Coordinates of C-alpha atoms in Angstrom, one line a residue:
Chain A
M1 CA 59.2 -168.0 -77.5
D2 CA 60.0 -168.0 -81.8
L3 CA 61.3 -165.5 -83.4
D4 CA 58.2 -163.9 -83.8
Q5 CA 57.6 -164.2 -80.7
L6 CA 60.1 -162.2 -79.9
I7 CA 60.4 -159.5 -82.6
S8 CA 56.7 -158.5 -81.4
R9 CA 57.8 -158.4 -77.4
A10 CA 60.5 -156.2 -78.8
T11 CA 58.6 -153.9 -81.1
G12 CA 55.8 -153.2 -78.1
L13 CA 58.3 -153.1 -75.2
T14 CA 59.8 -150.2 -78.0
T15 CA 56.8 -149.1 -78.2
G16 CA 55.7 -149.0 -74.6
A17 CA 59.5 -146.3 -74.0
G18 CA 58.5 -144.6 -76.3
A19 CA 55.7 -143.2 -75.9
A20 CA 56.7 -142.6 -71.8
L21 CA 59.3 -140.5 -73.3
L22 CA 57.1 -138.8 -75.3
G23 CA 54.8 -137.9 -72.1
R24 CA 57.5 -137.2 -70.1
L25 CA 58.7 -134.8 -72.7
Q26 CA 55.6 -133.4 -73.1
S27 CA 55.6 -132.6 -69.3
V28 CA 59.2 -130.7 -69.3
R29 CA 59.2 -126.6 -69.2
L30 CA 61.3 -125.5 -72.2
P31 CA 62.2 -121.7 -71.7
G32 CA 60.2 -120.8 -74.6
V33 CA 56.5 -122.9 -74.9
G34 CA 54.6 -121.3 -72.9
T35 CA 54.8 -119.1 -69.8
A36 CA 57.9 -120.9 -69.0
S37 CA 61.2 -118.7 -69.0
A38 CA 64.5 -119.8 -68.3
K39 CA 64.6 -117.1 -65.1
D40 CA 61.3 -115.6 -64.8
D41 CA 58.1 -117.5 -62.4
P42 CA 55.1 -117.5 -64.9
A43 CA 53.6 -115.1 -63.7
T44 CA 56.9 -112.4 -64.6
A45 CA 56.6 -114.2 -68.5
A46 CA 53.2 -113.2 -68.2
R47 CA 53.6 -109.8 -67.9
R48 CA 56.7 -109.3 -69.9
W49 CA 57.0 -106.7 -73.5
R50 CA 56.5 -109.3 -76.4
A51 CA 58.5 -107.1 -79.0
V52 CA 58.8 -108.2 -83.3
T53 CA 60.2 -104.4 -85.1
V54 CA 58.2 -104.2 -88.2
L55 CA 60.0 -102.1 -90.9
A56 CA 57.4 -99.7 -91.8
A57 CA 57.1 -96.6 -89.4
P58 CA 54.5 -96.1 -86.6
D59 CA 51.3 -94.6 -88.7
R60 CA 51.6 -98.5 -89.8
L61 CA 50.6 -100.2 -87.3
A62 CA 48.3 -97.1 -85.8
D63 CA 45.1 -99.4 -86.3
L64 CA 46.2 -102.6 -85.4
P65 CA 46.1 -105.6 -88.1
S66 CA 43.6 -107.9 -87.5
P67 CA 45.7 -111.0 -85.8
L68 CA 46.3 -109.0 -82.6
A69 CA 42.9 -106.4 -83.3
A70 CA 41.3 -110.0 -83.0
L71 CA 42.5 -110.8 -79.1
G72 CA 40.6 -107.2 -77.6
D73 CA 40.9 -104.8 -75.1
R74 CA 42.8 -108.0 -72.7
V75 CA 46.4 -106.7 -74.6
E76 CA 47.5 -104.1 -74.4
T77 CA 50.2 -102.9 -77.3
R78 CA 53.0 -100.2 -77.3
V79 CA 54.9 -98.8 -80.4
R80 CA 57.8 -96.5 -80.8
P81 CA 60.3 -96.2 -83.1
A82 CA 63.3 -98.5 -82.7
P83 CA 66.9 -97.0 -83.2
G84 CA 68.5 -97.2 -86.8
D85 CA 66.0 -97.2 -88.5
K86 CA 64.8 -99.9 -88.3
G87 CA 61.7 -99.6 -88.8
T88 CA 58.6 -99.7 -85.7
E89 CA 58.6 -101.9 -82.5
L90 CA 55.3 -103.5 -81.3
A91 CA 55.1 -104.6 -78.3
A92 CA 52.1 -106.2 -77.3
R93 CA 51.2 -108.1 -73.5
F94 CA 48.5 -109.5 -71.1
R95 CA 46.8 -106.6 -69.1
G96 CA 45.3 -109.6 -66.9
P97 CA 47.2 -113.3 -66.0
A98 CA 47.2 -115.1 -69.1
T99 CA 47.4 -119.0 -69.9
D100 CA 50.3 -120.4 -72.3
D101 CA 47.4 -120.8 -74.5
D102 CA 46.9 -117.1 -74.5
L103 CA 50.9 -116.7 -74.7
G104 CA 51.1 -118.7 -77.6
R105 CA 48.2 -116.8 -79.1
L106 CA 49.6 -113.4 -78.7
R107 CA 52.9 -114.3 -80.2
Q108 CA 51.4 -116.0 -83.1
A109 CA 49.6 -112.3 -83.8
L110 CA 52.8 -110.9 -83.0
R111 CA 54.4 -112.8 -86.1
E112 CA 51.2 -112.3 -88.7
T113 CA 51.0 -109.1 -87.5
K114 CA 54.7 -107.9 -89.5
Q115 CA 54.1 -110.4 -92.2
L116 CA 50.7 -108.6 -93.2
V117 CA 52.8 -105.4 -93.1
E118 CA 56.5 -106.3 -94.8
V119 CA 54.9 -108.5 -97.4
G120 CA 51.0 -108.2 -97.2
E121 CA 49.9 -112.1 -96.2
V122 CA 51.0 -115.2 -94.3
L123 CA 53.1 -117.8 -94.7
R124 CA 51.0 -120.9 -95.8
M125 CA 52.3 -124.2 -95.7
D126 CA 49.6 -126.5 -95.8
P127 CA 49.2 -128.6 -98.4
R128 CA 52.8 -129.9 -99.0
P129 CA 54.6 -132.7 -101.3
H130 CA 55.6 -135.2 -99.4
G131 CA 55.6 -139.5 -99.3
E132 CA 54.4 -141.6 -96.7
R133 CA 54.5 -140.6 -93.2
A134 CA 55.9 -143.3 -91.1
D135 CA 54.3 -143.6 -87.5
T136 CA 56.6 -143.3 -84.7
P137 CA 57.1 -141.5 -81.5
G138 CA 60.1 -139.1 -82.9
G139 CA 57.4 -138.6 -85.3
R140 CA 54.7 -138.2 -83.6
L141 CA 57.0 -135.5 -81.1
L142 CA 58.2 -133.9 -84.7
D143 CA 54.5 -133.3 -85.8
G144 CA 54.3 -131.3 -82.2
A145 CA 56.9 -129.5 -82.0
V146 CA 56.0 -128.2 -85.8
A147 CA 52.4 -128.1 -84.7
A148 CA 53.1 -124.9 -82.1
S149 CA 56.3 -123.8 -83.2
R150 CA 53.8 -120.9 -84.2
K151 CA 52.9 -119.9 -80.5
E152 CA 56.2 -120.4 -78.7
G153 CA 59.5 -119.2 -79.2
L154 CA 61.1 -116.9 -77.2
L155 CA 59.2 -114.0 -78.5
Chain B
M1 CA 54.5 -136.5 -109.2
R2 CA 57.9 -138.6 -108.6
A3 CA 60.2 -137.3 -105.5
L4 CA 62.8 -138.8 -103.4
T5 CA 61.9 -138.0 -99.9
W6 CA 63.6 -138.9 -96.8
T7 CA 62.3 -142.1 -95.1
G8 CA 64.6 -142.1 -92.2
V9 CA 68.5 -142.1 -91.5
N10 CA 70.6 -143.6 -94.1
Q11 CA 67.3 -144.0 -96.1
L12 CA 65.9 -142.7 -98.9
S13 CA 63.1 -143.5 -101.3
V14 CA 61.7 -142.2 -104.3
E15 CA 57.9 -142.2 -104.5
D16 CA 54.6 -140.5 -105.5
V17 CA 53.7 -137.7 -104.0
P18 CA 51.3 -134.9 -104.4
E19 CA 51.7 -132.3 -106.8
P20 CA 52.4 -129.1 -105.3
Q21 CA 50.7 -125.9 -104.8
L22 CA 50.0 -122.0 -105.1
L23 CA 49.8 -120.7 -101.7
N24 CA 50.6 -117.5 -101.1
D25 CA 50.0 -114.6 -104.3
H26 CA 54.2 -114.3 -104.6
D27 CA 54.6 -117.9 -105.0
V28 CA 55.3 -120.1 -108.9
I29 CA 55.3 -123.6 -109.6
L30 CA 58.6 -124.3 -110.6
K31 CA 58.7 -127.3 -113.2
I32 CA 62.7 -129.3 -112.3
T33 CA 65.1 -129.6 -115.1
R34 CA 68.2 -130.1 -112.3
T35 CA 68.6 -130.1 -109.1
T36 CA 72.0 -131.7 -107.0
T37 CA 73.3 -133.0 -103.8
C38 CA 74.3 -130.4 -101.6
G39 CA 76.8 -131.6 -98.7
S40 CA 74.8 -130.3 -96.2
D41 CA 72.7 -132.8 -97.4
L42 CA 74.7 -135.9 -95.8
H43 CA 74.0 -134.9 -92.2
L44 CA 70.0 -134.3 -92.3
L45 CA 70.9 -138.6 -94.2
S46 CA 73.3 -138.9 -91.2
G47 CA 70.7 -138.0 -88.4
Y48 CA 72.7 -134.6 -86.9
I49 CA 70.0 -132.6 -87.9
P50 CA 67.0 -133.9 -86.2
F51 CA 64.3 -132.7 -87.6
M52 CA 63.7 -134.8 -89.9
R53 CA 60.4 -136.5 -91.2
A54 CA 59.9 -139.4 -92.9
G55 CA 58.6 -138.7 -96.1
D56 CA 60.0 -135.4 -96.5
V57 CA 61.3 -134.6 -100.0
I58 CA 65.0 -133.5 -99.9
G59 CA 67.1 -131.3 -102.0
H60 CA 67.3 -127.5 -101.9
E61 CA 70.1 -127.1 -104.8
F62 CA 68.4 -126.5 -108.5
M63 CA 66.5 -124.8 -111.1
G64 CA 64.5 -125.3 -113.4
E65 CA 61.4 -123.6 -115.6
V66 CA 58.1 -121.2 -114.4
V67 CA 54.7 -122.8 -115.3
E68 CA 52.7 -121.2 -113.0
V69 CA 52.5 -117.6 -111.8
G70 CA 50.7 -116.4 -108.1
S71 CA 48.3 -113.0 -108.5
G72 CA 51.5 -110.9 -106.7
V73 CA 54.4 -112.5 -108.4
R74 CA 55.4 -109.1 -111.2
N75 CA 58.6 -109.9 -112.8
R76 CA 58.8 -114.2 -113.6
R77 CA 56.5 -115.2 -116.5
V78 CA 55.6 -119.1 -117.3
G79 CA 58.7 -120.1 -119.8
D80 CA 61.3 -118.6 -117.5
R81 CA 64.0 -121.0 -117.1
V82 CA 65.4 -119.9 -113.4
V83 CA 68.4 -120.5 -110.8
V84 CA 67.2 -120.4 -107.4
A85 CA 67.8 -119.2 -103.9
S86 CA 68.2 -122.3 -101.7
F87 CA 67.0 -120.0 -99.4
V88 CA 63.8 -118.1 -98.4
S89 CA 63.2 -114.4 -98.3
C90 CA 60.4 -112.0 -98.3
G91 CA 62.3 -109.5 -99.2
N92 CA 60.9 -106.7 -97.3
C93 CA 61.6 -107.3 -93.8
W94 CA 64.9 -105.6 -92.6
Y95 CA 67.1 -108.0 -93.5
C96 CA 66.2 -108.5 -96.8
R97 CA 66.9 -104.7 -97.3
N98 CA 70.0 -105.1 -95.4
E99 CA 71.3 -108.0 -98.2
L100 CA 71.4 -111.0 -95.3
Y101 CA 68.4 -113.0 -97.0
S102 CA 69.5 -116.0 -95.6
L103 CA 68.7 -114.0 -91.8
C104 CA 65.3 -113.1 -93.5
D105 CA 62.6 -112.1 -90.9
N106 CA 59.1 -113.3 -92.5
S107 CA 60.2 -117.4 -94.3
N108 CA 60.6 -119.4 -91.8
P109 CA 56.8 -121.0 -90.6
N110 CA 58.2 -122.8 -87.3
P111 CA 59.8 -120.1 -85.5
G112 CA 60.0 -121.2 -82.3
I113 CA 62.7 -124.1 -83.0
T114 CA 65.0 -122.4 -84.5
E115 CA 64.6 -119.7 -81.7
G116 CA 65.0 -122.1 -78.2
L117 CA 68.0 -123.6 -80.3
W118 CA 69.9 -120.4 -81.7
G119 CA 68.5 -117.3 -79.4
Q120 CA 66.8 -116.0 -82.5
A121 CA 65.6 -118.3 -85.6
I122 CA 66.7 -117.7 -89.4
G123 CA 65.2 -118.1 -93.0
G124 CA 63.6 -121.0 -94.0
C125 CA 65.0 -122.9 -96.4
L126 CA 63.4 -125.1 -99.6
G127 CA 64.2 -128.8 -99.0
Y128 CA 66.0 -128.7 -95.2
S129 CA 64.4 -129.7 -92.3
H130 CA 61.2 -128.5 -89.9
A131 CA 63.8 -126.3 -88.3
V132 CA 64.1 -124.3 -91.4
G133 CA 60.6 -125.1 -92.5
G134 CA 59.9 -127.9 -93.6
Y135 CA 59.8 -126.4 -97.6
A136 CA 59.3 -129.7 -99.9
G137 CA 62.9 -130.1 -101.9
S138 CA 63.4 -130.0 -104.9
H139 CA 64.6 -133.6 -105.7
A140 CA 61.7 -134.2 -107.9
E141 CA 59.1 -132.6 -110.6
Y142 CA 57.3 -129.8 -109.7
M143 CA 58.1 -127.5 -106.7
R144 CA 56.7 -124.7 -105.4
V145 CA 58.5 -121.7 -104.5
P146 CA 57.9 -118.4 -101.6
F147 CA 59.0 -114.9 -103.1
A148 CA 59.4 -116.0 -106.1
D149 CA 60.5 -111.9 -107.4
V150 CA 63.4 -112.3 -104.6
G151 CA 64.5 -116.0 -104.7
S152 CA 63.8 -116.6 -108.1
F153 CA 66.4 -115.7 -111.3
V154 CA 66.0 -115.8 -115.3
V155 CA 69.2 -117.2 -116.5
P156 CA 71.1 -115.4 -119.5
D157 CA 70.7 -118.0 -123.0
G158 CA 74.5 -118.0 -122.5
V159 CA 75.0 -120.2 -119.2
P160 CA 74.1 -123.7 -120.2
D161 CA 72.0 -125.8 -117.0
D162 CA 75.2 -127.9 -115.6
R163 CA 76.2 -124.6 -114.8
A164 CA 73.7 -122.4 -114.2
L165 CA 72.7 -125.0 -111.2
F166 CA 75.5 -124.3 -109.0
A167 CA 74.8 -120.5 -108.7
S168 CA 71.6 -121.9 -106.4
D169 CA 74.0 -122.6 -103.7
A170 CA 77.2 -124.0 -103.5
A171 CA 78.7 -120.7 -105.6
S172 CA 77.1 -118.5 -103.9
T173 CA 77.7 -120.2 -100.2
A174 CA 81.5 -120.2 -101.6
F175 CA 80.8 -116.4 -102.6
T176 CA 78.9 -115.3 -99.2
G177 CA 82.2 -116.3 -97.6
V178 CA 84.6 -114.4 -99.3
D179 CA 82.6 -111.7 -99.8
L180 CA 81.8 -111.9 -95.7
G181 CA 85.6 -113.4 -94.5
G182 CA 86.8 -110.0 -96.1
V183 CA 88.9 -111.5 -99.4
Q184 CA 91.4 -108.4 -100.3
P185 CA 93.2 -107.7 -103.5
G186 CA 97.0 -109.9 -102.6
D187 CA 95.9 -112.2 -100.0
T188 CA 96.6 -115.2 -99.7
V189 CA 93.2 -117.2 -98.8
A190 CA 93.0 -120.7 -97.1
V191 CA 90.0 -123.1 -97.9
W192 CA 89.4 -126.1 -96.1
G193 CA 87.3 -128.5 -98.3
A194 CA 87.8 -129.5 -102.0
G195 CA 84.2 -130.2 -102.0
A196 CA 81.8 -128.0 -104.6
V197 CA 81.5 -125.2 -102.5
G198 CA 85.4 -125.3 -101.6
Q199 CA 86.7 -125.2 -105.1
M200 CA 83.6 -122.1 -106.0
A201 CA 85.1 -120.2 -103.1
A202 CA 89.0 -120.7 -104.0
R203 CA 87.9 -119.6 -107.5
I204 CA 85.9 -117.5 -106.2
S205 CA 88.9 -115.4 -104.3
A206 CA 91.0 -115.4 -107.0
L207 CA 88.4 -114.0 -109.1
V208 CA 88.2 -111.1 -106.3
G209 CA 91.6 -110.8 -106.7
A210 CA 93.1 -113.0 -103.9
E211 CA 97.1 -113.2 -104.9
Q212 CA 97.6 -117.2 -103.4
V213 CA 94.6 -119.7 -103.0
V214 CA 95.5 -122.9 -101.4
V215 CA 92.5 -125.3 -100.7
I216 CA 92.9 -128.4 -98.6
D217 CA 91.4 -132.0 -98.2
R218 CA 92.1 -135.4 -98.8
L219 CA 90.5 -136.8 -102.2
P220 CA 93.3 -136.6 -104.9
E221 CA 90.3 -136.5 -107.2
R222 CA 89.1 -132.9 -106.1
L223 CA 92.4 -132.1 -105.2
E224 CA 92.9 -132.6 -109.1
Q225 CA 89.9 -130.2 -109.9
A226 CA 90.6 -127.5 -107.5
R227 CA 94.2 -127.0 -109.7
T228 CA 92.6 -127.5 -113.0
H229 CA 89.6 -125.8 -112.3
A230 CA 90.1 -123.0 -109.9
G231 CA 93.9 -122.2 -110.3
A232 CA 94.1 -123.1 -106.5
D233 CA 97.0 -124.7 -104.9
V234 CA 96.4 -127.4 -103.0
I235 CA 97.4 -129.5 -99.5
D236 CA 96.2 -133.7 -99.0
Y237 CA 96.3 -133.1 -95.3
S238 CA 96.1 -136.7 -94.6
S239 CA 99.8 -136.4 -95.3
T240 CA 100.8 -132.9 -94.9
D241 CA 101.0 -131.1 -91.7
V242 CA 98.6 -128.1 -93.1
A243 CA 100.3 -125.5 -90.5
A244 CA 103.6 -126.0 -91.2
E245 CA 103.3 -126.0 -95.4
L246 CA 101.0 -122.5 -94.7
R247 CA 103.3 -121.0 -93.0
E248 CA 105.7 -121.9 -95.4
R249 CA 104.2 -120.7 -98.4
T250 CA 102.9 -117.6 -96.6
G251 CA 106.2 -116.6 -94.9
G252 CA 105.6 -117.3 -91.1
R253 CA 102.8 -115.5 -91.2
G254 CA 100.0 -117.4 -92.0
P255 CA 96.3 -117.1 -94.2
D256 CA 94.9 -113.6 -93.9
V257 CA 91.6 -115.2 -94.5
C258 CA 91.0 -118.5 -94.1
I259 CA 87.3 -120.2 -95.1
E260 CA 85.9 -123.5 -94.1
A261 CA 83.8 -125.0 -96.0
V262 CA 83.8 -128.8 -95.1
G263 CA 80.7 -128.7 -92.0
M264 CA 79.7 -130.9 -88.9
E265 CA 81.0 -133.8 -90.0
A266 CA 84.9 -133.3 -90.8
H267 CA 87.4 -136.0 -90.9
S268 CA 90.2 -135.6 -88.9
P269 CA 93.3 -138.2 -88.4
G270 CA 94.5 -139.5 -85.2
P271 CA 93.6 -138.5 -81.8
Q272 CA 91.0 -135.9 -82.0
G273 CA 88.6 -137.3 -84.9
V274 CA 88.3 -140.3 -82.3
Y275 CA 87.3 -137.9 -79.8
D276 CA 84.8 -135.7 -81.9
Q277 CA 83.6 -139.2 -83.3
V278 CA 82.7 -140.4 -79.9
K279 CA 81.9 -137.4 -78.6
Q280 CA 79.5 -136.9 -81.6
Q281 CA 77.8 -140.4 -82.1
L282 CA 77.2 -139.8 -77.6
R283 CA 75.4 -136.6 -78.7
L284 CA 78.0 -135.6 -76.1
Q285 CA 78.5 -132.4 -78.9
T286 CA 76.5 -132.3 -81.8
D287 CA 79.4 -130.8 -84.3
R288 CA 82.9 -132.0 -85.2
T289 CA 85.4 -129.0 -85.7
S290 CA 88.2 -130.1 -86.8
A291 CA 88.7 -128.2 -89.8
V292 CA 87.4 -124.8 -87.7
R293 CA 90.1 -125.2 -85.1
E294 CA 93.4 -125.8 -87.7
A295 CA 91.7 -122.9 -89.8
I296 CA 91.8 -120.6 -86.3
M297 CA 95.6 -122.4 -85.8
A298 CA 96.2 -121.2 -89.0
C299 CA 95.1 -117.3 -89.3
R300 CA 97.3 -114.9 -89.6
K301 CA 96.9 -112.4 -86.7
G302 CA 94.5 -110.1 -87.3
G303 CA 93.0 -112.8 -89.9
S304 CA 89.7 -113.1 -90.0
V305 CA 88.3 -117.1 -90.5
F306 CA 84.4 -117.4 -91.8
T307 CA 82.3 -121.6 -91.4
L308 CA 80.6 -121.7 -94.6
G309 CA 80.4 -125.3 -93.3
V310 CA 77.1 -126.4 -91.7
F311 CA 77.0 -126.7 -88.2
A312 CA 74.0 -127.1 -85.6
A313 CA 74.2 -126.1 -81.7
M314 CA 77.0 -127.5 -79.4
V315 CA 80.8 -127.9 -80.4
D316 CA 83.9 -128.8 -77.2
K317 CA 86.9 -128.0 -77.3
F318 CA 86.6 -124.9 -79.3
P319 CA 90.2 -122.9 -79.2
L320 CA 88.4 -120.0 -78.2
G321 CA 91.8 -118.1 -76.3
A322 CA 92.8 -117.9 -80.2
V323 CA 90.2 -116.3 -81.6
M324 CA 90.8 -114.0 -79.2
N325 CA 94.3 -113.4 -78.1
K326 CA 95.0 -113.5 -82.4
G327 CA 92.5 -110.6 -82.5
L328 CA 90.7 -112.4 -85.4
T329 CA 87.4 -112.0 -86.6
L330 CA 85.3 -114.8 -87.0
R331 CA 82.3 -115.3 -88.7
G332 CA 79.8 -117.5 -90.4
A333 CA 76.2 -117.6 -92.6
Q334 CA 73.8 -119.3 -94.3
V335 CA 73.7 -117.7 -98.2
H336 CA 72.2 -114.8 -98.5
G337 CA 71.2 -116.2 -102.2
P338 CA 69.8 -112.9 -103.9
R339 CA 72.8 -110.8 -103.3
Y340 CA 75.2 -112.9 -105.0
I341 CA 73.3 -114.4 -107.6
P342 CA 73.5 -112.3 -110.5
R343 CA 76.9 -111.2 -110.3
L344 CA 77.7 -115.0 -110.7
L345 CA 75.8 -115.4 -113.3
E346 CA 77.7 -112.6 -115.3
W347 CA 80.6 -114.7 -114.2
M348 CA 79.4 -117.4 -116.1
E349 CA 78.1 -116.1 -118.7
S350 CA 81.7 -114.3 -118.9
G351 CA 83.3 -118.6 -118.7
E352 CA 84.9 -116.9 -116.0
L353 CA 83.5 -118.9 -113.8
V354 CA 82.6 -122.8 -115.1
T355 CA 81.0 -125.4 -113.0
E356 CA 80.3 -128.5 -115.0
H357 CA 83.0 -130.4 -113.9
L358 CA 81.7 -130.7 -110.6
A359 CA 78.2 -132.5 -112.2
T360 CA 80.6 -135.8 -112.2
H361 CA 77.7 -138.1 -111.9
V362 CA 74.3 -137.1 -113.8
M363 CA 71.2 -139.4 -113.8
P364 CA 67.9 -139.8 -113.5
L365 CA 65.9 -139.2 -110.9
E366 CA 64.7 -142.7 -110.0
E367 CA 68.1 -143.1 -109.6
A368 CA 68.6 -140.7 -106.3
P369 CA 69.3 -143.3 -103.8
R370 CA 73.0 -144.3 -105.8
G371 CA 73.5 -141.2 -106.3
Y372 CA 73.1 -140.3 -103.2
E373 CA 75.2 -143.4 -101.5
L374 CA 77.8 -142.3 -104.4
F375 CA 78.8 -138.8 -103.6
K376 CA 78.2 -140.1 -99.5
E377 CA 81.3 -142.7 -99.6
K378 CA 82.6 -140.8 -101.9
Q379 CA 83.4 -143.5 -104.8
D380 CA 83.5 -143.4 -108.7
G381 CA 85.2 -139.9 -108.2
C382 CA 81.6 -137.9 -106.8
V383 CA 81.6 -134.7 -106.8
R384 CA 78.5 -133.6 -107.3
A385 CA 75.3 -135.6 -107.7
V386 CA 72.9 -134.3 -110.7
F387 CA 69.5 -135.4 -111.1
L388 CA 67.4 -135.1 -114.1
P389 CA 63.4 -135.1 -112.6
H390 CA 62.7 -135.3 -116.8
G391 CA 64.1 -137.6 -118.1

């Protein structure tokens, strides 16, 4: 086996290992990803109130801003003053069973609602300047995490 | 345009990238006139913050000229010469209204990452990984600055660029530690690290009334700068028992306030340093904390320890017993820039705070990889490399 073949073989093995790792990581259920929780079973996690505190008076949330309104009757909401002049607690949850994707949409809707009320717009990020994006397993993993990050987290 | 990008662990490149655009009403576009290395960039470079994507434009300490203004911007105009806070702050959430700007609720578009790491998401930071937003950084010809009314500040005519530049992050980070660390008139303050942030912490401590300031490092040229420009006493930890020296200088009490300005790649002589290096390399801990440990042990009873250096996640062999039993206040924060930059610019204009000596190596952006090499390896007396994207 000459040097080129050896390097080619090693590269192939590395890529395969990276892909296998990526596949394995995608199947791991981490707290804050979809309905996964450190302790709750998925059904309990899906039924928890998800809440943001908005620095505004409760009447600013009387008519639900569009991100939450778009989820329609499937979602129930709760609005109450936050203690210590911290604004208004806006909580929401699905009335019935919810999937990982449903919870992701709810998290994103709550975050965007808070931004719209507090600053009047939702932060945009793209297009943004960047150089050449090398196609690597680690890069693909990070791309996936970033793409999901508005919909995931502990909210 | 040309920009410095992270292309892999310990790899940087200057390449052509698209120019930034106004994306939100509160944005401005800045023509970058000066942008500098920061010690915290080295953690990105070394791969200790694993949220970098090949092609990311780095850099978060900078100044420039406003060349385009979004429709919602009220207080900035084309042509303004401004210095910009490194963290992005909306100005309207509870944290911003309480001057805790780096904890902004609305400026990190990737909250899922840091919620998982730390329990809550902090604000976004320009040019500092996708964990804090994935914003393009300042080592470029042009840059988008979100929420510009909150984070950018017009530089007074009497303040030269090489002075104003360091209000962006180094001096405002230092002020965060001095203020929230609770430095009072008459205090003795010890500062670990004689880089730009440590030197600024020493000088600002003196400006707010500290009676004695001691800076600890091992690099003679940095210690000399701390002595000359910050008026501090200095200790070379490579040849001196730091705790014993501090006890001797403080009547056996220890410093009232200890400010750690080193971060997650602290150097330490002896077995402790080897232990931390091995555990960090094996990813059994994310951070090397020898300076924090030493600060906690040296601090007087009932005193205050402030961590200004950047840390990522988990540490080992942390002297929690000393924190509890000595009644210490342990606090940390990323920089709350807009809270401190106006006062810093006043001090800079009056000449009470000078920073030009920090810019030891000034060079075109095209030479930025060499600048980072000098900075990382601390070669040729490099304290900060400053890049000029437009020559």
